[in-house]
Amino acid sequence: MKEAEEKELLEEVTGSEYKYGFTSDIEEDRAPNGLNEDIIRFISAKKEEPEWLLEWRLKAYRHWLTLEEPEWANVTYPKVDFQALCYYAAPKKQKEVKSLDEIDPELLKTFEKLGIPLNEQKRLSGVPVAVDAVIDSVSVATTFKETLAEKGIIFCSMSEAIKDHPELVRQYLGKVVPVADNYYAALNSAVFSDGSFCYIPKGVRCPMELSTYFRINAANTGQFERTLIVADESSYVSYLEGCTAPQRDENQLHAAVVEILAMENAEVKYSTVQNWYPGDSEGKGGIYNFVTKRGICAGDNSKISWTQVETGSAVTWKYPSCILKGDNSVGEFYSVAVTNNHQQADTGTKMIHIGKNTKSRIVSKGISAGVSQNSYRGEVKVMKGATNAKNFSQCDSLLMGDKCGAHTFPYINVENSTGQVEHEATTSKIGEDQLFYCNQRGIDTERAVELIVNGFSKEVLNQLPMEFAVEAQKLLAISLEGSVG
Amino acid sequence: MLSIKNLQAQIEDKQILKGLNLEVKPGEIHAIMGPNGAGKSTLASVLSGREEYEVTGGSVEFDGKDILELDPHERAGEGLFLAFQYPVEIPGVSTTNFMKAAVNEVRKYRGQEELTAVDFLKMMKEKMKTVDMPQDLINRSLNEGFSGGEKKRNEIFQMAMLEPKLCVLDETDSGLDIDALRIVANGVNQYKSKDNAFIVITHYQRLLDYIVPDFVHVLHDGKIVKSGTKELALELEEKGYDWIKEEVAQ
Ligand SMILES: Nc1ncnc2c1ncn2[C@@H]1O[C@H](COP(=O)(O)OP(=O)(O)OP(=O)(O)O)[C@@H](O)[C@H]1O
Ligand SMILES: [Mg+2]
């Protein structure tokens, strides 16, 4: 890590509680609260969508009505009143934005405060990163579009993709996460308002990180982004996702869907730093984060790698998964999930081995503090045809204090006798001895916790691109502030 | 430099230190010997501020300051270093990274500027030489999977890096092979100066052939019951502790 970065990190650590907890005064355009077919028609009309998409949404909605909210996760929270939510809130804009100069200055300020450069000249740590910024439900700016277009890469908001590349969207939307997949995915399919779309053509290695920043700003809104990434044959892309929300007393719902398709020889790396508002130290407020993320290694020799650093949200329900359909395809899941105070997280992955010689690797690090509950839930499934499939899972839990909980729920299902599945799990506590050793070397307890936690999470943090790794380390430290001593 | 007066301390209601006195001046080396369970490590823990130990009486002044008032990391900042009898392991944190944090925190405390990465690495290379610290050990997670001797060597390496005024070495010699003992002692001797001081806790006279003490004290039942010069260590090696215990009993 660079010197300056480390110093900055130190300063940040001694700083605030939830520093992204501001709201912005942006004029917004919003739908009346409540959910029914008219609201869905309203959203679809606002977005000038084609008929097939409206039909798709309505189908999802009708199916959603038949479903029950899932209760199997190890989390408890008051039921969401879906009729009290607003399903469309967008920063008001007079006309199509052609350049960044035309964007509402308040909005630009919002992203500046978040440290996200929408200005193309300002690059993260000197490394170019193309950013698609989504505020509430709508994508407000995508940078580096032209540079990417030269290579044939499409990176834009989902709304734009629906207008400009309808054939691609229609071909792939809902192919990995079908509308009827689960309760929240069906809801998302019915009411999603925006998100990012990304297509990497055959043989192209995306020259920069692609990044989407999500922010919830408006009150009482649900945020339902839809992200679709298609990596055509022999292509490569690394994709980053960051999330923040203002501090509010009420809980807010976030139910996103991310779909990834990797064709033959293609590789997709998807990294998330999730820092939604976790609620206050008494457990008031915070985001309900109910997300469906799934990728399919559709072609032979393809690879999908999920990395997530989950520090925010009051309740998290999230299982980024891989369907390993192509022969020799590889799925990876690297996760650090931190829970503090009253946070609850039930997160993990599913690795479905279908093709021959498919491999998967799961590294999950759970850190619990306060009175929080942190569960790993993972499924490894080896289907009949998946000859020589291999999985390795490592689930480690680190406890701080004795009022929190760490749980591991591994499900293993092997239908082909050549399959090899290995599962290792450990639970440890930050020891007084370790803290004292650090203290004796001049390191105070807060910084010591940070060192120990970063050490514990290292294998996962190492998977992140550099700029993100630094941010993630800071977040880990901030999330655990005040949890020892 | 260090002035301990009538120090009394307990752990879980068990009185361990029962009125201990010790004066250490700059440039001095004090050896502390004594039977198992006498309270030697307890003294080291109390000096460095382990929370579990409660000081029930007496005072400790370090460079004129009442260090019992300070948090453990502040005591380190003031220049107190403890080489642990049982160094702990910290998985995932390399010795390099750990030392970088420690050196900079201590420098901050002392009002010095943080070292740049280049200066830090230079300093590390230099100090590594003084205890023959191999590079691969430095890159590995702190003490994780280190042999007993490697851990002890790492303690002395850290001591050299942090530039303390008073070094308390708690059985740094135990677990060392003959060559490692010489190397570690050599590291200590290179660091030793007229401005710093050492308290060396040991069971074996052998170490004192390399690190020559100005004073040897016998700690028994929470007190220093006999003090002398290095000849006392030879005498203990020969006769054991019984004669001292008898002397005390009279
Ligand atoms: N947590 C504790 N509860 C009760 N007694 C304790 C505790 N920790 C240490 N002691 C006791 O304190 C006494 C002094 O221990 P200490 O470790 O200081 O001895 P020592 O002189 O360093 O011995 P050694 O030469 O074996 O290292 C011992 O009798 C030990 O059992
Ligand atoms: Mg001892």
Short mmCIF file of C-alpha atoms in Angstrom, two decimals, chain A residues 34-470:
data_model
loop_
_atom_site.label_atom_id
_atom_site.label_comp_id
_atom_site.label_asym_id
_atom_site.label_seq_id
_atom_site.Cartn_x
_atom_site.Cartn_y
_atom_site.Cartn_z
CA GLY A 34 -47.66 1.76 -3.71
CA LEU A 35 -47.38 -1.12 -6.12
CA ASN A 36 -49.90 -2.23 -8.75
CA GLU A 37 -50.02 -2.75 -12.51
CA ASP A 38 -50.56 0.96 -13.10
CA ILE A 39 -47.35 1.82 -11.30
CA ILE A 40 -45.51 -0.66 -13.48
CA ARG A 41 -47.07 0.88 -16.58
CA PHE A 42 -46.05 4.30 -15.22
CA ILE A 43 -42.42 3.23 -14.81
CA SER A 44 -42.32 1.63 -18.22
CA ALA A 45 -43.91 4.69 -19.85
CA LYS A 46 -41.52 7.08 -18.06
CA LYS A 47 -38.71 5.13 -19.55
CA GLU A 48 -40.31 4.95 -23.00
CA GLU A 49 -39.89 1.21 -23.07
CA PRO A 50 -40.89 -1.18 -25.85
CA GLU A 51 -44.03 -3.23 -25.45
CA TRP A 52 -42.22 -6.55 -24.89
CA LEU A 53 -40.49 -5.16 -21.83
CA LEU A 54 -43.72 -3.93 -20.31
CA GLU A 55 -45.20 -7.38 -20.86
CA TRP A 56 -42.10 -8.93 -19.27
CA ARG A 57 -42.49 -6.69 -16.23
CA LEU A 58 -46.18 -7.44 -15.87
CA LYS A 59 -45.50 -11.16 -16.10
CA ALA A 60 -42.95 -10.81 -13.32
CA TYR A 61 -45.36 -8.78 -11.21
CA ARG A 62 -48.18 -11.29 -11.60
CA HIS A 63 -45.85 -14.06 -10.62
CA TRP A 64 -44.56 -12.08 -7.63
CA LEU A 65 -48.12 -11.80 -6.33
CA THR A 66 -48.23 -15.59 -6.04
CA LEU A 67 -45.01 -15.77 -3.99
CA GLU A 68 -44.37 -15.60 -0.27
CA GLU A 69 -41.54 -13.57 1.24
CA PRO A 70 -38.77 -16.09 2.03
CA GLU A 71 -38.15 -16.78 5.69
CA TRP A 72 -35.44 -19.40 5.66
CA ALA A 73 -32.57 -16.93 6.12
CA ASN A 74 -31.11 -16.49 9.59
CA VAL A 75 -32.39 -12.92 9.91
CA THR A 76 -35.34 -11.29 11.60
CA TYR A 77 -36.86 -7.94 10.70
CA PRO A 78 -40.29 -6.38 10.54
CA LYS A 79 -42.09 -7.19 7.28
CA VAL A 80 -41.69 -4.68 4.49
CA ASP A 81 -44.88 -2.85 3.60
CA PHE A 82 -44.62 -2.92 -0.17
CA GLN A 83 -47.54 -0.56 -0.58
CA ALA A 84 -45.81 2.16 1.46
CA LEU A 85 -42.84 2.31 -0.86
CA CYS A 86 -42.15 4.48 -3.82
CA TYR A 87 -41.00 2.52 -6.88
CA TYR A 88 -39.71 5.32 -9.02
CA ALA A 89 -37.77 8.38 -7.97
CA ALA A 90 -35.47 10.12 -10.34
CA PRO A 91 -33.48 13.31 -10.23
CA LYS A 92 -35.50 15.67 -12.42
CA LYS A 93 -33.82 16.55 -15.64
CA GLN A 94 -35.10 18.87 -18.28
CA LYS A 95 -33.53 17.23 -21.24
CA GLU A 96 -31.15 14.51 -22.31
CA VAL A 97 -27.73 15.16 -20.77
CA LYS A 98 -25.08 15.37 -23.45
CA SER A 99 -22.08 16.25 -21.36
CA LEU A 100 -21.21 16.42 -17.71
CA ASP A 101 -21.57 20.22 -17.78
CA GLU A 102 -25.30 19.79 -18.11
CA ILE A 103 -25.69 17.67 -15.02
CA ASP A 104 -27.31 19.21 -11.97
CA PRO A 105 -24.42 20.70 -9.98
CA GLU A 106 -25.99 19.35 -6.76
CA LEU A 107 -25.68 15.89 -8.22
CA LEU A 108 -22.08 16.37 -9.17
CA LYS A 109 -21.44 17.58 -5.64
CA THR A 110 -23.09 14.46 -4.26
CA PHE A 111 -20.73 12.25 -6.16
CA GLU A 112 -17.77 14.42 -5.28
CA LYS A 113 -18.60 13.96 -1.61
CA LEU A 114 -18.67 10.25 -2.20
CA GLY A 115 -15.25 10.45 -3.79
CA ILE A 116 -16.49 9.24 -7.15
CA PRO A 117 -15.02 11.17 -10.04
CA LEU A 118 -17.59 11.77 -12.73
CA ASN A 119 -15.14 14.13 -14.30
CA GLU A 120 -13.06 12.14 -16.76
CA GLN A 121 -9.92 14.10 -16.02
CA LYS A 122 -10.02 13.11 -12.38
CA ARG A 123 -9.07 9.52 -12.26
CA LEU A 124 -8.99 7.27 -9.25
CA SER A 125 -5.35 7.05 -8.15
CA GLY A 126 -4.22 7.71 -11.70
CA VAL A 127 -5.88 4.56 -13.03
CA PRO A 128 -8.68 5.14 -15.49
CA VAL A 129 -11.99 3.77 -14.28
CA ALA A 130 -15.14 4.13 -16.30
CA VAL A 131 -18.02 5.01 -14.00
CA ASP A 132 -21.76 4.66 -14.33
CA ALA A 133 -23.41 6.55 -11.49
CA VAL A 134 -26.88 5.53 -10.41
CA ILE A 135 -28.73 7.76 -7.98
CA ASP A 136 -31.99 6.49 -6.56
CA SER A 137 -33.31 4.66 -9.55
CA VAL A 138 -31.70 6.38 -12.46
CA SER A 139 -28.30 6.35 -14.06
CA VAL A 140 -27.03 9.91 -14.18
CA ALA A 141 -23.69 9.71 -15.87
CA THR A 142 -21.44 7.25 -17.56
CA THR A 143 -17.86 8.22 -18.19
CA PHE A 144 -15.29 7.11 -20.76
CA LYS A 145 -18.01 5.95 -23.11
CA GLU A 146 -16.21 6.98 -26.27
CA THR A 147 -12.92 5.38 -25.28
CA LEU A 148 -14.75 2.14 -24.69
CA ALA A 149 -16.82 2.42 -27.86
CA GLU A 150 -13.63 2.38 -29.93
CA LYS A 151 -13.14 -1.21 -28.81
CA GLY A 152 -16.77 -2.04 -29.39
CA ILE A 153 -17.47 -2.21 -25.67
CA ILE A 154 -20.92 -1.10 -24.62
CA PHE A 155 -21.09 0.35 -21.12
CA CYS A 156 -24.15 2.40 -20.35
CA SER A 157 -27.20 2.60 -18.18
CA MET A 158 -29.79 -0.12 -18.58
CA SER A 159 -32.33 2.44 -19.83
CA GLU A 160 -30.01 3.52 -22.59
CA ALA A 161 -29.25 -0.07 -23.47
CA ILE A 162 -32.95 -0.78 -23.81
CA LYS A 163 -33.22 2.11 -26.27
CA ASP A 164 -29.95 1.72 -28.16
CA HIS A 165 -29.32 -2.04 -28.03
CA PRO A 166 -32.75 -3.59 -27.61
CA GLU A 167 -31.80 -6.82 -29.39
CA LEU A 168 -28.93 -7.50 -26.96
CA VAL A 169 -31.01 -6.72 -23.91
CA ARG A 170 -33.89 -8.82 -25.11
CA GLN A 171 -31.55 -11.72 -25.87
CA TYR A 172 -29.97 -11.84 -22.42
CA LEU A 173 -32.22 -10.15 -19.86
CA GLY A 174 -33.62 -12.68 -17.41
CA LYS A 175 -31.61 -15.54 -18.91
CA VAL A 176 -29.54 -16.11 -15.77
CA VAL A 177 -32.04 -14.93 -13.20
CA PRO A 178 -35.48 -15.72 -14.66
CA VAL A 179 -38.38 -13.49 -13.63
CA ALA A 180 -39.82 -16.29 -11.50
CA ASP A 181 -36.53 -17.08 -9.76
CA ASN A 182 -37.33 -15.84 -6.28
CA TYR A 183 -39.43 -13.31 -4.43
CA TYR A 184 -37.07 -10.34 -4.68
CA ALA A 185 -35.90 -11.15 -8.20
CA ALA A 186 -39.53 -11.23 -9.37
CA LEU A 187 -40.16 -7.91 -7.65
CA ASN A 188 -37.05 -6.44 -9.21
CA SER A 189 -38.08 -7.68 -12.68
CA ALA A 190 -41.43 -5.96 -12.27
CA VAL A 191 -40.20 -2.58 -11.11
CA PHE A 192 -36.50 -2.19 -11.90
CA SER A 193 -35.81 1.33 -12.97
CA ASP A 194 -32.20 1.37 -14.01
CA GLY A 195 -28.80 -0.13 -13.54
CA SER A 196 -25.83 -0.77 -15.75
CA PHE A 197 -25.43 -2.72 -18.95
CA CYS A 198 -22.15 -3.96 -20.25
CA TYR A 199 -21.22 -5.92 -23.35
CA ILE A 200 -17.66 -6.92 -24.19
CA PRO A 201 -17.32 -8.14 -27.77
CA LYS A 202 -15.42 -11.24 -28.89
CA GLY A 203 -11.72 -11.20 -28.22
CA VAL A 204 -11.70 -7.84 -26.45
CA ARG A 205 -9.92 -7.26 -23.17
CA CYS A 206 -11.57 -4.29 -21.51
CA PRO A 207 -8.75 -1.76 -21.02
CA MET A 208 -10.08 -0.29 -17.77
CA GLU A 209 -12.12 -1.15 -14.73
CA LEU A 210 -15.82 -0.60 -15.25
CA SER A 211 -17.54 0.74 -12.21
CA THR A 212 -21.08 1.47 -11.10
CA TYR A 213 -21.84 3.55 -8.04
CA PHE A 214 -25.28 3.19 -6.53
CA ARG A 215 -26.70 5.69 -4.15
CA ILE A 216 -30.12 5.89 -2.58
CA ASN A 217 -31.04 9.49 -1.92
CA ALA A 218 -34.81 9.93 -1.87
CA ALA A 219 -36.80 8.96 1.21
CA ASN A 220 -39.15 5.97 1.27
CA THR A 221 -37.93 4.62 -2.01
CA GLY A 222 -37.01 1.14 -2.88
CA GLN A 223 -34.03 0.85 -5.12
CA PHE A 224 -34.21 -1.89 -7.71
CA GLU A 225 -31.26 -1.87 -10.06
CA ARG A 226 -30.78 -4.34 -12.78
CA THR A 227 -27.28 -5.05 -14.00
CA LEU A 228 -26.47 -7.20 -16.99
CA ILE A 229 -22.96 -8.08 -18.06
CA VAL A 230 -22.28 -10.10 -21.17
CA ALA A 231 -18.71 -11.15 -21.92
CA ASP A 232 -18.55 -12.62 -25.38
CA GLU A 233 -16.04 -15.29 -26.44
CA SER A 234 -12.46 -14.77 -25.27
CA SER A 235 -13.16 -11.40 -23.69
CA TYR A 236 -12.22 -10.06 -20.26
CA VAL A 237 -13.72 -7.48 -17.99
CA SER A 238 -13.30 -6.39 -14.39
CA TYR A 239 -16.36 -4.74 -12.94
CA LEU A 240 -16.70 -2.80 -9.68
CA GLU A 241 -19.79 -1.89 -7.76
CA GLY A 242 -20.02 0.52 -4.84
CA CYS A 243 -23.05 1.49 -2.77
CA THR A 244 -23.94 4.15 -0.20
CA ALA A 245 -27.10 5.65 1.20
CA PRO A 246 -28.01 8.52 3.52
CA GLN A 247 -28.71 8.00 7.18
CA ARG A 248 -32.44 7.70 7.77
CA ASP A 249 -34.56 6.49 10.63
CA GLU A 250 -36.79 4.26 8.53
CA ASN A 251 -35.54 1.16 6.85
CA GLN A 252 -35.17 1.31 3.12
CA LEU A 253 -35.39 -1.54 0.68
CA HIS A 254 -32.76 -2.40 -1.87
CA ALA A 255 -33.47 -5.37 -4.10
CA ALA A 256 -31.11 -5.55 -7.04
CA VAL A 257 -30.48 -8.23 -9.62
CA VAL A 258 -27.14 -8.78 -11.30
CA GLU A 259 -26.76 -11.20 -14.19
CA ILE A 260 -23.47 -12.21 -15.77
CA LEU A 261 -22.90 -14.32 -18.86
CA ALA A 262 -19.42 -15.53 -19.74
CA MET A 263 -19.08 -17.20 -23.14
CA GLU A 264 -16.29 -19.52 -24.24
CA ASN A 265 -12.88 -18.51 -22.84
CA ALA A 266 -14.31 -15.32 -21.37
CA GLU A 267 -13.53 -14.05 -17.88
CA VAL A 268 -15.53 -11.70 -15.68
CA LYS A 269 -14.39 -10.36 -12.34
CA TYR A 270 -17.14 -8.69 -10.34
CA SER A 271 -16.19 -6.80 -7.18
CA THR A 272 -18.54 -5.15 -4.75
CA VAL A 273 -17.93 -2.87 -1.84
CA GLN A 274 -21.31 -2.68 -0.16
CA ASN A 275 -21.62 0.14 2.31
CA TRP A 276 -25.32 0.88 2.53
CA TYR A 277 -26.33 2.67 5.71
CA PRO A 278 -26.31 -0.02 8.45
CA GLY A 279 -28.65 1.74 10.87
CA ASP A 280 -27.54 3.41 14.08
CA SER A 281 -25.92 1.70 17.05
CA GLU A 282 -29.37 0.98 18.52
CA GLY A 283 -30.48 -0.79 15.36
CA LYS A 284 -32.73 1.99 14.10
CA GLY A 285 -32.90 2.55 10.35
CA GLY A 286 -30.62 1.03 7.77
CA ILE A 287 -31.02 -0.65 4.42
CA TYR A 288 -32.59 -4.03 3.75
CA ASN A 289 -30.29 -5.45 1.15
CA PHE A 290 -32.01 -8.34 -0.63
CA VAL A 291 -30.00 -9.01 -3.71
CA THR A 292 -29.87 -11.73 -6.35
CA LYS A 293 -26.56 -12.06 -8.14
CA ARG A 294 -25.81 -14.90 -10.46
CA GLY A 295 -23.45 -15.64 -13.28
CA ILE A 296 -23.32 -18.40 -15.81
CA CYS A 297 -20.12 -19.75 -17.28
CA ALA A 298 -21.97 -20.58 -20.47
CA GLY A 299 -18.96 -21.47 -22.61
CA ASP A 300 -16.05 -23.84 -22.13
CA ASN A 301 -13.01 -22.52 -20.23
CA SER A 302 -14.86 -19.48 -18.99
CA LYS A 303 -14.47 -17.96 -15.55
CA ILE A 304 -16.56 -15.83 -13.22
CA SER A 305 -15.14 -14.46 -10.02
CA TRP A 306 -17.21 -12.67 -7.37
CA THR A 307 -15.49 -10.62 -4.70
CA GLN A 308 -17.53 -8.81 -2.11
CA VAL A 309 -16.80 -6.66 0.89
CA GLU A 310 -20.03 -6.29 2.80
CA THR A 311 -19.90 -3.75 5.59
CA GLY A 312 -23.22 -1.95 5.38
CA SER A 313 -26.97 -2.64 5.47
CA ALA A 314 -29.15 -3.48 8.45
CA VAL A 315 -30.12 -6.82 6.92
CA THR A 316 -28.27 -8.53 4.09
CA TRP A 317 -29.57 -11.46 2.09
CA LYS A 318 -27.25 -12.16 -0.75
CA TYR A 319 -25.71 -15.17 -2.51
CA PRO A 320 -23.66 -14.34 -5.60
CA SER A 321 -23.57 -17.63 -7.47
CA CYS A 322 -22.02 -19.38 -10.44
CA ILE A 323 -23.56 -21.87 -12.79
CA LEU A 324 -20.59 -23.75 -14.23
CA LYS A 325 -22.08 -25.03 -17.45
CA GLY A 326 -19.12 -24.93 -19.83
CA ASP A 327 -16.49 -27.65 -19.53
CA ASN A 328 -13.38 -26.55 -17.57
CA SER A 329 -15.15 -23.45 -16.38
CA VAL A 330 -14.20 -21.85 -13.07
CA GLY A 331 -16.29 -20.09 -10.45
CA GLU A 332 -14.91 -18.15 -7.50
CA PHE A 333 -16.46 -16.41 -4.54
CA TYR A 334 -14.40 -14.28 -2.18
CA SER A 335 -16.27 -12.56 0.59
CA VAL A 336 -15.66 -10.46 3.67
CA ALA A 337 -18.81 -9.68 5.60
CA VAL A 338 -18.65 -7.46 8.65
CA THR A 339 -21.54 -7.05 11.03
CA ASN A 340 -21.54 -4.71 14.01
CA ASN A 341 -24.15 -3.39 16.44
CA HIS A 342 -27.53 -4.82 15.35
CA GLN A 343 -26.63 -5.74 11.79
CA GLN A 344 -27.65 -9.12 10.38
CA ALA A 345 -26.08 -10.75 7.38
CA ASP A 346 -26.98 -14.03 5.75
CA THR A 347 -24.68 -14.30 2.79
CA GLY A 348 -22.74 -16.86 0.81
CA THR A 349 -22.81 -18.46 -2.59
CA LYS A 350 -23.97 -21.31 -4.76
CA MET A 351 -21.66 -23.17 -7.05
CA ILE A 352 -23.52 -25.40 -9.48
CA HIS A 353 -21.18 -27.74 -11.34
CA ILE A 354 -22.71 -28.93 -14.62
CA GLY A 355 -19.78 -29.13 -17.08
CA LYS A 356 -16.83 -31.52 -16.92
CA ASN A 357 -13.66 -30.55 -15.03
CA THR A 358 -15.34 -27.53 -13.55
CA LYS A 359 -13.72 -25.93 -10.53
CA SER A 360 -15.00 -23.67 -7.82
CA ARG A 361 -13.39 -21.92 -4.91
CA ILE A 362 -15.13 -20.29 -1.98
CA VAL A 363 -13.34 -18.10 0.55
CA SER A 364 -15.63 -16.53 3.10
CA LYS A 365 -14.51 -14.37 6.01
CA GLY A 366 -17.14 -13.30 8.48
CA ILE A 367 -16.38 -10.73 11.16
CA SER A 368 -18.98 -10.15 13.84
CA ALA A 369 -19.04 -7.55 16.58
CA GLY A 370 -21.59 -5.92 18.86
CA VAL A 371 -24.83 -7.91 19.04
CA SER A 372 -24.82 -8.70 15.35
CA GLN A 373 -25.51 -12.00 13.59
CA ASN A 374 -23.34 -13.14 10.73
CA SER A 375 -24.19 -16.27 8.75
CA TYR A 376 -22.45 -17.95 5.87
CA ARG A 377 -24.80 -20.01 3.71
CA GLY A 378 -23.30 -21.83 0.78
CA GLU A 379 -24.27 -24.60 -1.54
CA VAL A 380 -22.00 -26.72 -3.67
CA LYS A 381 -23.81 -28.90 -6.13
CA VAL A 382 -22.13 -31.37 -8.45
CA MET A 383 -24.54 -32.61 -11.11
CA LYS A 384 -24.45 -36.07 -12.72
CA GLY A 385 -22.56 -35.01 -15.83
CA ALA A 386 -19.95 -32.95 -13.99
CA THR A 387 -17.09 -35.44 -14.18
CA ASN A 388 -14.01 -34.44 -12.17
CA ALA A 389 -15.59 -31.40 -10.64
CA LYS A 390 -13.59 -29.84 -7.81
CA ASN A 391 -14.60 -27.48 -5.07
CA PHE A 392 -12.70 -25.99 -2.20
CA SER A 393 -14.45 -23.95 0.47
CA GLN A 394 -12.89 -22.08 3.35
CA CYS A 395 -15.16 -20.32 5.83
CA ASP A 396 -13.55 -18.42 8.65
CA SER A 397 -15.29 -16.46 11.35
CA LEU A 398 -13.77 -13.87 13.62
CA LEU A 399 -15.66 -12.82 16.70
CA MET A 400 -15.23 -9.60 18.64
CA GLY A 401 -16.79 -9.75 22.05
CA ASP A 402 -19.23 -12.43 23.18
CA LYS A 403 -22.65 -10.99 22.34
CA CYS A 404 -22.45 -11.54 18.58
CA GLY A 405 -23.10 -14.67 16.58
CA ALA A 406 -21.31 -16.42 13.72
CA HIS A 407 -22.99 -19.29 11.87
CA THR A 408 -22.02 -21.50 8.98
CA PHE A 409 -24.56 -23.38 6.85
CA PRO A 410 -22.80 -25.39 4.16
CA TYR A 411 -24.95 -27.52 1.84
CA ILE A 412 -23.11 -30.11 -0.21
CA ASN A 413 -24.79 -32.18 -2.86
CA VAL A 414 -22.65 -34.44 -5.04
CA GLU A 415 -24.30 -36.57 -7.73
CA ASN A 416 -21.15 -37.60 -9.59
CA SER A 417 -18.74 -39.89 -7.76
CA THR A 418 -15.65 -38.31 -9.35
CA GLY A 419 -16.45 -35.00 -7.66
CA GLN A 420 -14.12 -33.64 -4.99
CA VAL A 421 -15.56 -31.27 -2.45
CA GLU A 422 -13.54 -29.91 0.43
CA HIS A 423 -14.90 -27.73 3.18
CA GLU A 424 -12.86 -26.13 5.95
CA ALA A 425 -14.17 -23.85 8.64
CA THR A 426 -12.59 -22.02 11.57
CA THR A 427 -13.86 -19.71 14.27
CA SER A 428 -11.56 -17.48 16.26
CA LYS A 429 -11.73 -14.53 18.57
CA ILE A 430 -9.56 -11.47 18.55
CA GLY A 431 -7.43 -12.32 21.52
CA GLU A 432 -6.49 -10.03 24.39
CA ASP A 433 -2.98 -11.39 23.89
CA GLN A 434 -2.89 -10.20 20.29
CA LEU A 435 -4.19 -6.76 21.19
CA PHE A 436 -1.73 -6.40 24.05
CA TYR A 437 1.16 -7.47 21.85
CA CYS A 438 0.22 -4.70 19.39
CA ASN A 439 -0.20 -2.19 22.23
CA GLN A 440 3.25 -3.05 23.56
CA ARG A 441 4.65 -2.16 20.14
CA GLY A 442 3.06 1.29 20.31
CA ILE A 443 -0.10 0.46 18.34
CA ASP A 444 -3.32 1.54 20.03
CA THR A 445 -6.26 -0.82 20.27
CA GLU A 446 -8.33 0.66 17.47
CA ARG A 447 -5.46 0.44 15.03
CA ALA A 448 -4.61 -3.03 16.34
CA VAL A 449 -8.12 -4.25 15.56
CA GLU A 450 -7.76 -2.80 12.10
CA LEU A 451 -4.47 -4.61 11.53
CA ILE A 452 -5.81 -7.92 12.78
CA VAL A 453 -9.04 -7.66 10.80
CA ASN A 454 -7.24 -6.70 7.62
CA GLY A 455 -4.89 -9.62 8.15
CA PHE A 456 -7.83 -11.94 8.63
CA SER A 457 -9.47 -10.64 5.44
CA LYS A 458 -6.32 -10.45 3.37
CA GLU A 459 -7.02 -13.33 1.02
CA VAL A 460 -10.24 -11.64 -0.05
CA LEU A 461 -8.95 -8.05 -0.10
CA ASN A 462 -6.10 -9.21 -2.34
CA GLN A 463 -8.66 -10.04 -5.00
CA LEU A 464 -9.82 -6.44 -5.26
CA PRO A 465 -8.32 -3.91 -7.64
CA MET A 466 -5.86 -1.66 -5.80
CA GLU A 467 -8.03 1.46 -5.41
CA PHE A 468 -10.89 -0.62 -4.13
CA ALA A 469 -8.73 -2.57 -1.72
CA VAL A 470 -7.72 0.64 0.02
#
